[in-house]
PDB file of C-alpha atoms and ligand atoms in Angstrom:
ATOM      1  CA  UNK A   1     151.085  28.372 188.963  1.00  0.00           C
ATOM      2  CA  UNK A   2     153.411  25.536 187.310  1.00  0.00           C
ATOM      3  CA  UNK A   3     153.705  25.669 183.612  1.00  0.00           C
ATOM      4  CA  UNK A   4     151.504  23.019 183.669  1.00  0.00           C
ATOM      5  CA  UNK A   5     148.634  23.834 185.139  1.00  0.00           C
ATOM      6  CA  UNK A   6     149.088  27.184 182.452  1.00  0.00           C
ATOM      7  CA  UNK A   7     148.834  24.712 179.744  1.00  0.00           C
ATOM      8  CA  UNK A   8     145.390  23.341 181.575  1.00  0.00           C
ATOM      9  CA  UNK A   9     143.998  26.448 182.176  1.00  0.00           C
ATOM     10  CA  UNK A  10     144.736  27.641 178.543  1.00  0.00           C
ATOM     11  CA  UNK A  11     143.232  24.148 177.149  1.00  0.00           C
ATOM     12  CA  UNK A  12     140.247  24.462 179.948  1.00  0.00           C
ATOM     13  CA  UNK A  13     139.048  27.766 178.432  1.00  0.00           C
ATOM     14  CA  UNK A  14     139.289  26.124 174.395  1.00  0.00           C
ATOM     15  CA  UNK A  15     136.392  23.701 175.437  1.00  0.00           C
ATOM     16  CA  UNK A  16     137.696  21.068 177.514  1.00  0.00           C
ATOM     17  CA  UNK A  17     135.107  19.562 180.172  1.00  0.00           C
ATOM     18  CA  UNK A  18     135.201  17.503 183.033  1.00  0.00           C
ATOM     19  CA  UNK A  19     133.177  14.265 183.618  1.00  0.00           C
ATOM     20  CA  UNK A  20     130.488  15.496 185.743  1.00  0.00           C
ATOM     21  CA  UNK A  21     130.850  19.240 185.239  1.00  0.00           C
ATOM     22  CA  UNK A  22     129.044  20.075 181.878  1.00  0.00           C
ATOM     23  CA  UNK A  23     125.807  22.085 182.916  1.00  0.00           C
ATOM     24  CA  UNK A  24     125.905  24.019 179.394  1.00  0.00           C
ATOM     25  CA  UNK A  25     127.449  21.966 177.079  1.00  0.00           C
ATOM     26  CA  UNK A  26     130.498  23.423 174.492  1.00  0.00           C
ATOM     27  CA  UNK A  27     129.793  27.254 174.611  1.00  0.00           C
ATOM     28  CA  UNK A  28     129.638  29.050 171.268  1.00  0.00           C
ATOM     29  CA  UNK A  29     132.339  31.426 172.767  1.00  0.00           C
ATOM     30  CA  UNK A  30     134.183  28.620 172.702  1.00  0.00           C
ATOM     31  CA  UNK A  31     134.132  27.967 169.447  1.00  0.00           C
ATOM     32  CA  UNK A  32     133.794  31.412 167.716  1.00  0.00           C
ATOM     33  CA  UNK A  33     137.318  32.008 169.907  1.00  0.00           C
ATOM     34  CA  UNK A  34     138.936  29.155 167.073  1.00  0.00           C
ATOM     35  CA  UNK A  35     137.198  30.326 164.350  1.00  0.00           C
ATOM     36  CA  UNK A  36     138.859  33.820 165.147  1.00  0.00           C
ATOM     37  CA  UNK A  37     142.138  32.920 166.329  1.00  0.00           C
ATOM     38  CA  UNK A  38     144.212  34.122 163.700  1.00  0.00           C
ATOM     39  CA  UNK A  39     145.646  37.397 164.973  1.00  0.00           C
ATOM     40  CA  UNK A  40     143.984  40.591 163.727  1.00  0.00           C
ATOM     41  CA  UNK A  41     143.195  44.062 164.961  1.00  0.00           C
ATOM     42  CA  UNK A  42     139.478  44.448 165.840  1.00  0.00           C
ATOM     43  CA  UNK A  43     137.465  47.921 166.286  1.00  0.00           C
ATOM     44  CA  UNK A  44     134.667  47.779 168.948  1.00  0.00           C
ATOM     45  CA  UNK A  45     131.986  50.484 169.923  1.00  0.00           C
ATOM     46  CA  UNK A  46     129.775  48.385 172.469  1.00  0.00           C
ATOM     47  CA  UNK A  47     126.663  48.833 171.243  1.00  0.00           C
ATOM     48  CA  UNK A  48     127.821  52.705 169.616  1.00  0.00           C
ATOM     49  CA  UNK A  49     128.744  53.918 173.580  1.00  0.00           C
ATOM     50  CA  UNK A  50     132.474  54.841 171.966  1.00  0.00           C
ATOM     51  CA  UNK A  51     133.247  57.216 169.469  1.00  0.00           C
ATOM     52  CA  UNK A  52     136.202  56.607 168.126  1.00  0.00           C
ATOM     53  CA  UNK A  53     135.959  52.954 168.606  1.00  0.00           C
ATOM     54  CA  UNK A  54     138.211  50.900 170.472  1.00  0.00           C
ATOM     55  CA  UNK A  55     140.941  49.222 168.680  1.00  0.00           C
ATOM     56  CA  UNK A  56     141.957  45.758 170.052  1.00  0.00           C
ATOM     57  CA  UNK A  57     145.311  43.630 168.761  1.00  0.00           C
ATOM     58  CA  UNK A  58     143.649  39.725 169.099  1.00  0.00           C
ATOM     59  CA  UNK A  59     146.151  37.315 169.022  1.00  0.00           C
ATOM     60  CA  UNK A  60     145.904  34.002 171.179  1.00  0.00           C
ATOM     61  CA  UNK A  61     149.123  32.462 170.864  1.00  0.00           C
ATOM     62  CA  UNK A  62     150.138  34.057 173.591  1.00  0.00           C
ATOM     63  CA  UNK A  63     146.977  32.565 175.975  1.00  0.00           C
ATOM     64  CA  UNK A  64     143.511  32.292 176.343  1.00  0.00           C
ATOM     65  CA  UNK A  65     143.237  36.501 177.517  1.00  0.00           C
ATOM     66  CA  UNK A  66     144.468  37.194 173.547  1.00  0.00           C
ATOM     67  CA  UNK A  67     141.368  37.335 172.437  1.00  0.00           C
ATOM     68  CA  UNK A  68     137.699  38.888 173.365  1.00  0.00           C
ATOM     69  CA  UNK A  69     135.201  37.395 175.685  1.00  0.00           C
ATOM     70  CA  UNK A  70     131.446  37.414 176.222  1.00  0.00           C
ATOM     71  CA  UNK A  71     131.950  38.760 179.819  1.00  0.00           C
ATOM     72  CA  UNK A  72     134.169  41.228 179.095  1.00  0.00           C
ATOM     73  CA  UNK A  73     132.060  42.552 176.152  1.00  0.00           C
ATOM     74  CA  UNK A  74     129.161  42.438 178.708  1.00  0.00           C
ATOM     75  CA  UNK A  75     131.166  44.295 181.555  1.00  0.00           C
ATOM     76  CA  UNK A  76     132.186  47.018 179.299  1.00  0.00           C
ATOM     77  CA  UNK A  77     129.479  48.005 177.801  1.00  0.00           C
ATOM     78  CA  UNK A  78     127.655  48.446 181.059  1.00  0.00           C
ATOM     79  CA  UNK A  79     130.156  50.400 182.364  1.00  0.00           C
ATOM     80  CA  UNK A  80     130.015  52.409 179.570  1.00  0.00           C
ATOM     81  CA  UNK A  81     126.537  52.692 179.867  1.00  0.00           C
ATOM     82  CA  UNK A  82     125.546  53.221 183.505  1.00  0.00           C
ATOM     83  CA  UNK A  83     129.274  54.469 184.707  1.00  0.00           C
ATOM     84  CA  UNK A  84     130.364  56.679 182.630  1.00  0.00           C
ATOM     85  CA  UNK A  85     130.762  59.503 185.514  1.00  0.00           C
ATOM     86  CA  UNK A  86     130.522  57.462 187.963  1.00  0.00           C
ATOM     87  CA  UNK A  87     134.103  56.192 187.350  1.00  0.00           C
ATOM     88  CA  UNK A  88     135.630  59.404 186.250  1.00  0.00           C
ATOM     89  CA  UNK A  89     136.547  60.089 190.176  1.00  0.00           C
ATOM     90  CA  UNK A  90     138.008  56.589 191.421  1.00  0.00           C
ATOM     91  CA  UNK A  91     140.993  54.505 190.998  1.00  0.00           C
ATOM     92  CA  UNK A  92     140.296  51.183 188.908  1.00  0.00           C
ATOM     93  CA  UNK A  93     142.406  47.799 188.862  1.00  0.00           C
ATOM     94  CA  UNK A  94     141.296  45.165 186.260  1.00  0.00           C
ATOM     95  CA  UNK A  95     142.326  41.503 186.755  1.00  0.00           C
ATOM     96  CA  UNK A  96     143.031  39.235 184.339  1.00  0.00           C
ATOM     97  CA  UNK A  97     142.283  41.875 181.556  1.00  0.00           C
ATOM     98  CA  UNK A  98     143.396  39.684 178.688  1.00  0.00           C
ATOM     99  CA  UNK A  99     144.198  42.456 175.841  1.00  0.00           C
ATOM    100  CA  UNK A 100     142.599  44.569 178.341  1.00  0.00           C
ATOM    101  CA  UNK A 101     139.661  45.410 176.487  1.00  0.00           C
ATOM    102  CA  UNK A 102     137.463  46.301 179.525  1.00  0.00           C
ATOM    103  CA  UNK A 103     140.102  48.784 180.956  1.00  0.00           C
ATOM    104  CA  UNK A 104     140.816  50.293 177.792  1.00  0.00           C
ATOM    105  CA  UNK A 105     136.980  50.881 177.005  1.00  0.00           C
ATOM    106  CA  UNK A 106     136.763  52.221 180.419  1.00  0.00           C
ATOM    107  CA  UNK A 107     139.434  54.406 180.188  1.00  0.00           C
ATOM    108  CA  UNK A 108     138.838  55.924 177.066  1.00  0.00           C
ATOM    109  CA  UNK A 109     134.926  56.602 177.729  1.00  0.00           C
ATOM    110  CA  UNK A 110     135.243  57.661 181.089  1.00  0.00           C
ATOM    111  CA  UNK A 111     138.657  59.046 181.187  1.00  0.00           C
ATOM    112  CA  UNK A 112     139.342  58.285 185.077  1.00  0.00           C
ATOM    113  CA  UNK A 113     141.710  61.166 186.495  1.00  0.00           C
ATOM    114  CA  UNK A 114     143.988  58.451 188.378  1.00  0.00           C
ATOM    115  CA  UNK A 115     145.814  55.957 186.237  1.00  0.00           C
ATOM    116  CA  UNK A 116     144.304  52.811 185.714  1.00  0.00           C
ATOM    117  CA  UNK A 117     145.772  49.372 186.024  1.00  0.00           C
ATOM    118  CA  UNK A 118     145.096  46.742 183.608  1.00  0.00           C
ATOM    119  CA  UNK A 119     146.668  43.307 184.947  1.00  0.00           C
ATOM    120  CA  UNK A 120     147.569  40.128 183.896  1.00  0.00           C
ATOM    121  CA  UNK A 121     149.960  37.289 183.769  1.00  0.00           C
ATOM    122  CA  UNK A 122     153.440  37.904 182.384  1.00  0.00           C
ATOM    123  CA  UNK A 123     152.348  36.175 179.205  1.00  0.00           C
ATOM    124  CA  UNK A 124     149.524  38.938 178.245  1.00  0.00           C
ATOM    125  CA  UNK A 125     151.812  42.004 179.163  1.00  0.00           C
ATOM    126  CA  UNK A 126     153.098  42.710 175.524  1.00  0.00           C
ATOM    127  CA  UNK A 127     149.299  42.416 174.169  1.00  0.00           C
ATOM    128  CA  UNK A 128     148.329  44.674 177.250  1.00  0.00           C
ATOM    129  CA  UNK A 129     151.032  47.104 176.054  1.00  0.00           C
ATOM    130  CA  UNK A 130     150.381  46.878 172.107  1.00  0.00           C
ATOM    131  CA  UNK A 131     146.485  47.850 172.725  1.00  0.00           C
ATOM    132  CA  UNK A 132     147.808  50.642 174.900  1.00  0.00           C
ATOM    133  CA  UNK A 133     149.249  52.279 172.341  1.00  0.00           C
ATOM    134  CA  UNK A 134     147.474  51.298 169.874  1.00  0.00           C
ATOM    135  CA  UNK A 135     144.469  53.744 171.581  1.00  0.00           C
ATOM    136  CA  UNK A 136     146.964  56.134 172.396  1.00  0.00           C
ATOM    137  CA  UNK A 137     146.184  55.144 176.054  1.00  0.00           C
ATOM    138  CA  UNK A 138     149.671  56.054 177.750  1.00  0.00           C
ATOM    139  CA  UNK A 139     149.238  58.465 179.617  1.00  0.00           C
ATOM    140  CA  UNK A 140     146.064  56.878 181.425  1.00  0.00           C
ATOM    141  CA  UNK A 141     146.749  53.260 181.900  1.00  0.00           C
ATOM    142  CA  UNK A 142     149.324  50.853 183.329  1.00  0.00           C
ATOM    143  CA  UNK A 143     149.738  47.072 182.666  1.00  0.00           C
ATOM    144  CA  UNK A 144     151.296  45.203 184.946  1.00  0.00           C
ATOM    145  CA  UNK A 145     151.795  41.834 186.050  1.00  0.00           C
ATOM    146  CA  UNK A 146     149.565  40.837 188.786  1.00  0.00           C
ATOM    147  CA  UNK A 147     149.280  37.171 189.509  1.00  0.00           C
ATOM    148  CA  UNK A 148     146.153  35.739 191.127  1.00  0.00           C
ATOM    149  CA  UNK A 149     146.933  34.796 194.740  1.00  0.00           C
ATOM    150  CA  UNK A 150     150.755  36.734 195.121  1.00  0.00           C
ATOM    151  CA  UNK A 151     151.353  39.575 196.935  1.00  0.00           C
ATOM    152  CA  UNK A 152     149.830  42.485 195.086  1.00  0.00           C
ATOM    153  CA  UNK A 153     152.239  44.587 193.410  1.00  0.00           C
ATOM    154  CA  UNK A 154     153.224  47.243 194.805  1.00  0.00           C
ATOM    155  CA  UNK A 155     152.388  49.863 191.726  1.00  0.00           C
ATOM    156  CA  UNK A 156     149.114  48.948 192.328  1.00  0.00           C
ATOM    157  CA  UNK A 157     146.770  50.820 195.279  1.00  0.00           C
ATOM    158  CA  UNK A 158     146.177  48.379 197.865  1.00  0.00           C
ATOM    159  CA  UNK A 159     142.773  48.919 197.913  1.00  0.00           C
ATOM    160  CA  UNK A 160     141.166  50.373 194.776  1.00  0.00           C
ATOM    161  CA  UNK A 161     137.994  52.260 195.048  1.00  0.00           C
ATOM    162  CA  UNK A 162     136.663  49.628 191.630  1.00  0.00           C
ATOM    163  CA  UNK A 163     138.029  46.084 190.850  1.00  0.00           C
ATOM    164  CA  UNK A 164     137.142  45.207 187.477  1.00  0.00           C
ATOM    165  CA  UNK A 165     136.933  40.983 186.695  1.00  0.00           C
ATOM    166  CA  UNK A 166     135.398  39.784 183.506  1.00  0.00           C
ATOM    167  CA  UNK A 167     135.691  36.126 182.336  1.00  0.00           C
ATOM    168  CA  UNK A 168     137.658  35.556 185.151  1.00  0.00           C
ATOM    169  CA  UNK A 169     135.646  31.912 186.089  1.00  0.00           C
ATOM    170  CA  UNK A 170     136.536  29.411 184.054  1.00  0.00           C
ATOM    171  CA  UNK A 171     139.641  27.494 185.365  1.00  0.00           C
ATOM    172  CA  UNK A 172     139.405  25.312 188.913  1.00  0.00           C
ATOM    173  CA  UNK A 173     142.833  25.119 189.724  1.00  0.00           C
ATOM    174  CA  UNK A 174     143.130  28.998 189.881  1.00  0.00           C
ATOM    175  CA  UNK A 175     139.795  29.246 191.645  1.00  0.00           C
ATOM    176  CA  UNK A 176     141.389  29.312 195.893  1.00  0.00           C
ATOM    177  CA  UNK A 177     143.941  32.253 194.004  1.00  0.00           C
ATOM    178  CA  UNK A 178     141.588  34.564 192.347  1.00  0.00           C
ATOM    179  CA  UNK A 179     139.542  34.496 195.698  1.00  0.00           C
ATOM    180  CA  UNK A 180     142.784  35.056 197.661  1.00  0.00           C
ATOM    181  CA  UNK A 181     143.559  38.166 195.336  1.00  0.00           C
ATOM    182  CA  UNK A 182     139.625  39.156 195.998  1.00  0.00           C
ATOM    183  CA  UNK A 183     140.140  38.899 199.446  1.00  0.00           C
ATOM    184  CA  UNK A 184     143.696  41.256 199.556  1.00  0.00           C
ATOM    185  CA  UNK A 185     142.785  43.914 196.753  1.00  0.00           C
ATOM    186  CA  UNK A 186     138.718  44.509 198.187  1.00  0.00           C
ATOM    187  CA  UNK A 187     138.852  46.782 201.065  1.00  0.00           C
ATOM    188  CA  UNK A 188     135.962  48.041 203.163  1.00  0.00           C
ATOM    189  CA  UNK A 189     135.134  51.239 200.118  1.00  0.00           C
ATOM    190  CA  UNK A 190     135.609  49.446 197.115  1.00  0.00           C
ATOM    191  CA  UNK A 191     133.211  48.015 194.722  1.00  0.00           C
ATOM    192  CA  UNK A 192     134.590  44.776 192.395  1.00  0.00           C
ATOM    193  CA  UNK A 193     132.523  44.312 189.164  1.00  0.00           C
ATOM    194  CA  UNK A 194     132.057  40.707 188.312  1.00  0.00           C
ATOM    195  CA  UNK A 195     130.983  39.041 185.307  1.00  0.00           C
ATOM    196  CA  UNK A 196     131.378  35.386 184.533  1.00  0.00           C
ATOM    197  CA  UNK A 197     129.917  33.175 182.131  1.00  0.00           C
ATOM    198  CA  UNK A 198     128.625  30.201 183.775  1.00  0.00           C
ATOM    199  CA  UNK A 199     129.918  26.956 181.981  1.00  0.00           C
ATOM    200  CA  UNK A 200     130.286  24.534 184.801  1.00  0.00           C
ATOM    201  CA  UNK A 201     129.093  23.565 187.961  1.00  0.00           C
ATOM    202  CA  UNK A 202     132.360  24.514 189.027  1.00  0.00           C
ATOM    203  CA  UNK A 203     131.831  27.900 188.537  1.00  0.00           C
ATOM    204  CA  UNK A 204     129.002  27.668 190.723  1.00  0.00           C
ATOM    205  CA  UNK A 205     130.748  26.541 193.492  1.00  0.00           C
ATOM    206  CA  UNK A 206     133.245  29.403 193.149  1.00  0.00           C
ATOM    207  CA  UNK A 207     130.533  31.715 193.475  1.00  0.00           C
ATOM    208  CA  UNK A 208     129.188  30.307 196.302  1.00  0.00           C
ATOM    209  CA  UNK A 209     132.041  30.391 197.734  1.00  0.00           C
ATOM    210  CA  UNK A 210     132.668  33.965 197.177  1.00  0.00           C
ATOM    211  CA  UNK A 211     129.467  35.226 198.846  1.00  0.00           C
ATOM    212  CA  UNK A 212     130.585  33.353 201.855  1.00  0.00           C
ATOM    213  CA  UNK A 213     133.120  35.528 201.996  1.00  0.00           C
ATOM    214  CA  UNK A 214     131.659  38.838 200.699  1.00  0.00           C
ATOM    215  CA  UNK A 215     128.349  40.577 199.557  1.00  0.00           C
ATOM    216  CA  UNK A 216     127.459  39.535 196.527  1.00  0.00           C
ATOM    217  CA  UNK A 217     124.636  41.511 194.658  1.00  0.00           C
ATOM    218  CA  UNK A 218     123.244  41.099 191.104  1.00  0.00           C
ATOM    219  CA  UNK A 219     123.945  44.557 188.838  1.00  0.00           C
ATOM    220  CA  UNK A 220     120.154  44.853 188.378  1.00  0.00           C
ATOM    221  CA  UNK A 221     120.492  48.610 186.360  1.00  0.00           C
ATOM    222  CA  UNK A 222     121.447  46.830 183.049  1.00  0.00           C
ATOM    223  CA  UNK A 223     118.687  46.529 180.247  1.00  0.00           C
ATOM    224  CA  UNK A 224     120.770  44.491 178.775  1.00  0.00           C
ATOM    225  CA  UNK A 225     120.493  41.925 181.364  1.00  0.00           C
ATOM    226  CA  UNK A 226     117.832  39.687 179.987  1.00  0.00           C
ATOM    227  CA  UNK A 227     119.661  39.328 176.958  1.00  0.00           C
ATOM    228  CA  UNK A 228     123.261  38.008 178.663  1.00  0.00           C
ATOM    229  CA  UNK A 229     121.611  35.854 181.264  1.00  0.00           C
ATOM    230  CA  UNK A 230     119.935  33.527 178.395  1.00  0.00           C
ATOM    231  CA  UNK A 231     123.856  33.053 177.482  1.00  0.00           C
ATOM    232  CA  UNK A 232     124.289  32.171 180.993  1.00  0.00           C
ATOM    233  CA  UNK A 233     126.283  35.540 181.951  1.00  0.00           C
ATOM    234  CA  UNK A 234     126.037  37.513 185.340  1.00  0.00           C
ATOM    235  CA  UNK A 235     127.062  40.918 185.849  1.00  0.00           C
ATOM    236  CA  UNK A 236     127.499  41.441 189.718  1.00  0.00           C
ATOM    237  CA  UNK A 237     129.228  43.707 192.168  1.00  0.00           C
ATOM    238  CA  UNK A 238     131.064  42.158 195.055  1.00  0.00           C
ATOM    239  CA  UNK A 239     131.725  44.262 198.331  1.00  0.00           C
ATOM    240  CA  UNK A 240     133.335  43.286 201.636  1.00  0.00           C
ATOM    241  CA  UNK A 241     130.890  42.653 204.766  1.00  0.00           C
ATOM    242  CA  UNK A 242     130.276  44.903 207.037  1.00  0.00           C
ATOM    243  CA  UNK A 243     131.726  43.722 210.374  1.00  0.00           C
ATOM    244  CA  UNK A 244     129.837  43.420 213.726  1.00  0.00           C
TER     245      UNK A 244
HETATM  246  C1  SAM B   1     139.022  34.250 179.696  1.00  0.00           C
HETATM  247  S1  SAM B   1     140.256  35.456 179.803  1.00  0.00           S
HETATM  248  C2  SAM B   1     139.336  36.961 179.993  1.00  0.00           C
HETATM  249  C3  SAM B   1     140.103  38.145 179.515  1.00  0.00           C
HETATM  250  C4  SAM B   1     139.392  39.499 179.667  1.00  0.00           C
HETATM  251  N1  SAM B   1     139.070  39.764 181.050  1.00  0.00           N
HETATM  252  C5  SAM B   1     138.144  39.563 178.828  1.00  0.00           C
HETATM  253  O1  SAM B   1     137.045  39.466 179.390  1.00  0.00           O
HETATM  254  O2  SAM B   1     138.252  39.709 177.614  1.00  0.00           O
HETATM  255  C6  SAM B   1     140.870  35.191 181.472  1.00  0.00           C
HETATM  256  C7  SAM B   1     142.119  35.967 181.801  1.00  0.00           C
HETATM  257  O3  SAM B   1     142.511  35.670 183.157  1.00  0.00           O
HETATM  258  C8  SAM B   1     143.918  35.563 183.200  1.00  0.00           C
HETATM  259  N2  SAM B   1     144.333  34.709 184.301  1.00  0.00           N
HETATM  260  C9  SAM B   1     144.061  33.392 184.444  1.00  0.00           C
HETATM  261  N3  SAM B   1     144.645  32.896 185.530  1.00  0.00           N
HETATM  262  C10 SAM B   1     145.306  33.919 186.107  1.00  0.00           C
HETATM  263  C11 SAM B   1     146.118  34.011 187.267  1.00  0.00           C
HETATM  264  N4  SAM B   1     146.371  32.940 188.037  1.00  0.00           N
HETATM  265  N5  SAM B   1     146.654  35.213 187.578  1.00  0.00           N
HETATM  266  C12 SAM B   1     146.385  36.299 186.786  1.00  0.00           C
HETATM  267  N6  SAM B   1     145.625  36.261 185.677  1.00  0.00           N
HETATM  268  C13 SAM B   1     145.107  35.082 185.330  1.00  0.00           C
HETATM  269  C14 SAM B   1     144.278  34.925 181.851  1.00  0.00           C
HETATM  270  O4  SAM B   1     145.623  35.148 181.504  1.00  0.00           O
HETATM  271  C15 SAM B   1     143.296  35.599 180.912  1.00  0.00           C
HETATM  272  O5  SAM B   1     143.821  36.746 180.327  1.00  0.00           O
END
């Protein structure tokens, strides 16, 4: 991606719209994201699901993934909630984890035995790192820089058991490469959890899209799932298709 379309995507997620796309209008996300952009350390315990809480460095001058997101909040505390076990077994990737607050919840209430991989663009790799160790995470997660629609790293398994994508909608340009990286990093076993926040008809598209490609199915085990779908959030697992 050129440096310019960075600068889009960054100014895309602070509440820029295109002519025809507004569905929702300016998204209080949006706003609150201003309103907290001056960098500070954060303690989160999703709804009380982690003891000690989660510490998380927010500092956006490095891109939009510095700070917090609806989605993400959403996507870890289910996984917290409903996953806890689950997850304890299987090797996780996260894409564009921001500060990586969805990997790092993940990993410290679930405490996967294999490693798990927090990615990112180059830009959010020093935030990825700080929260690291500011959880005393180490020893449990990487961060690494994966970009959306390159080769996938080779630290990384090819095909994770869980992918792990939260607020990862919001930027058209980098739509054709997140599905690329969907397409390369799902293989026939693994289960991608997906939450967007729906802000354009854009997004829609996307998702449309990606069920042409893959199964699609709404997360429907969440009570908290009448609550994030008046924001307009969706919490939904994407597999491949079976073939034949
Ligand atoms: C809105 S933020 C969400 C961050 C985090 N997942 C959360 O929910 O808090 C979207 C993230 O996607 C990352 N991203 C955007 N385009 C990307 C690309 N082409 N390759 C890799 N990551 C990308 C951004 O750097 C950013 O951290």
């Amino acid at each position: 991606m050129t440096e310019e379309q960075q600068q889009r995507q960054h100014d895309s997620a602070e509440g820029e719209e295109e002519g025809d796309g507004l569905v929702f209008g300016v998204s209080e996300d949006l706003v609150q994201s201003r309103e907290r952009s001056a960098a500070h350390t954060g303690s989160f315990d999703f709804d009380g699901l982690l003891q000690p809480p989660l510490r998380v460095h927010i500092d956006l001058t490095k891109g939009n993934g510095g700070t917090t997101w609806p989605a993400g909040m959403t996507l870890a505390t289910y996984l917290l909630r409903r996953k806890r076990e689950a997850l304890k077994e299987l090797s996780i990737v996260e894409l564009g984890a921001g500060g990586g607050l969805v990997g790092l919840a993940v990993a410290m209430g679930c405490r996967p035995k294999h490693t798990l991989h927090i990615t990112d663009q180059e830009s959010m790799l020093a935030l990825m790192r700080q929260n690291i160790a500011l959880n005393n995470l180490e020893g449990q997660i990487s961060a690494s820089v994966y970009n959306w629609g390159e080769a996938t790293p080779s630290a990384i398994p090819k095909h994770p058991d869980v992918v792990l994508a939260a607020d990862c909608v919001y930027f058209e340009p980098a739509f054709p490469l997140l599905q690329q990286t969907l397409r390369d990093l799902i293989g026939p076993s693994t289960t991608c959890y997906f939450c967007y926040k729906r802000r354009r008809r854009a997004d829609q598209h996307f998702m449309r899209k990606v069920k042409k490609d893959f199964l699609v199915e709404d997360v429907d085990d969440d009570p908290d799932r009448e609550s994030y779908a008046r924001e307009n959030i969706s919490l939904c697992t994407i597999r491949r298709k079976r073939e034949g």
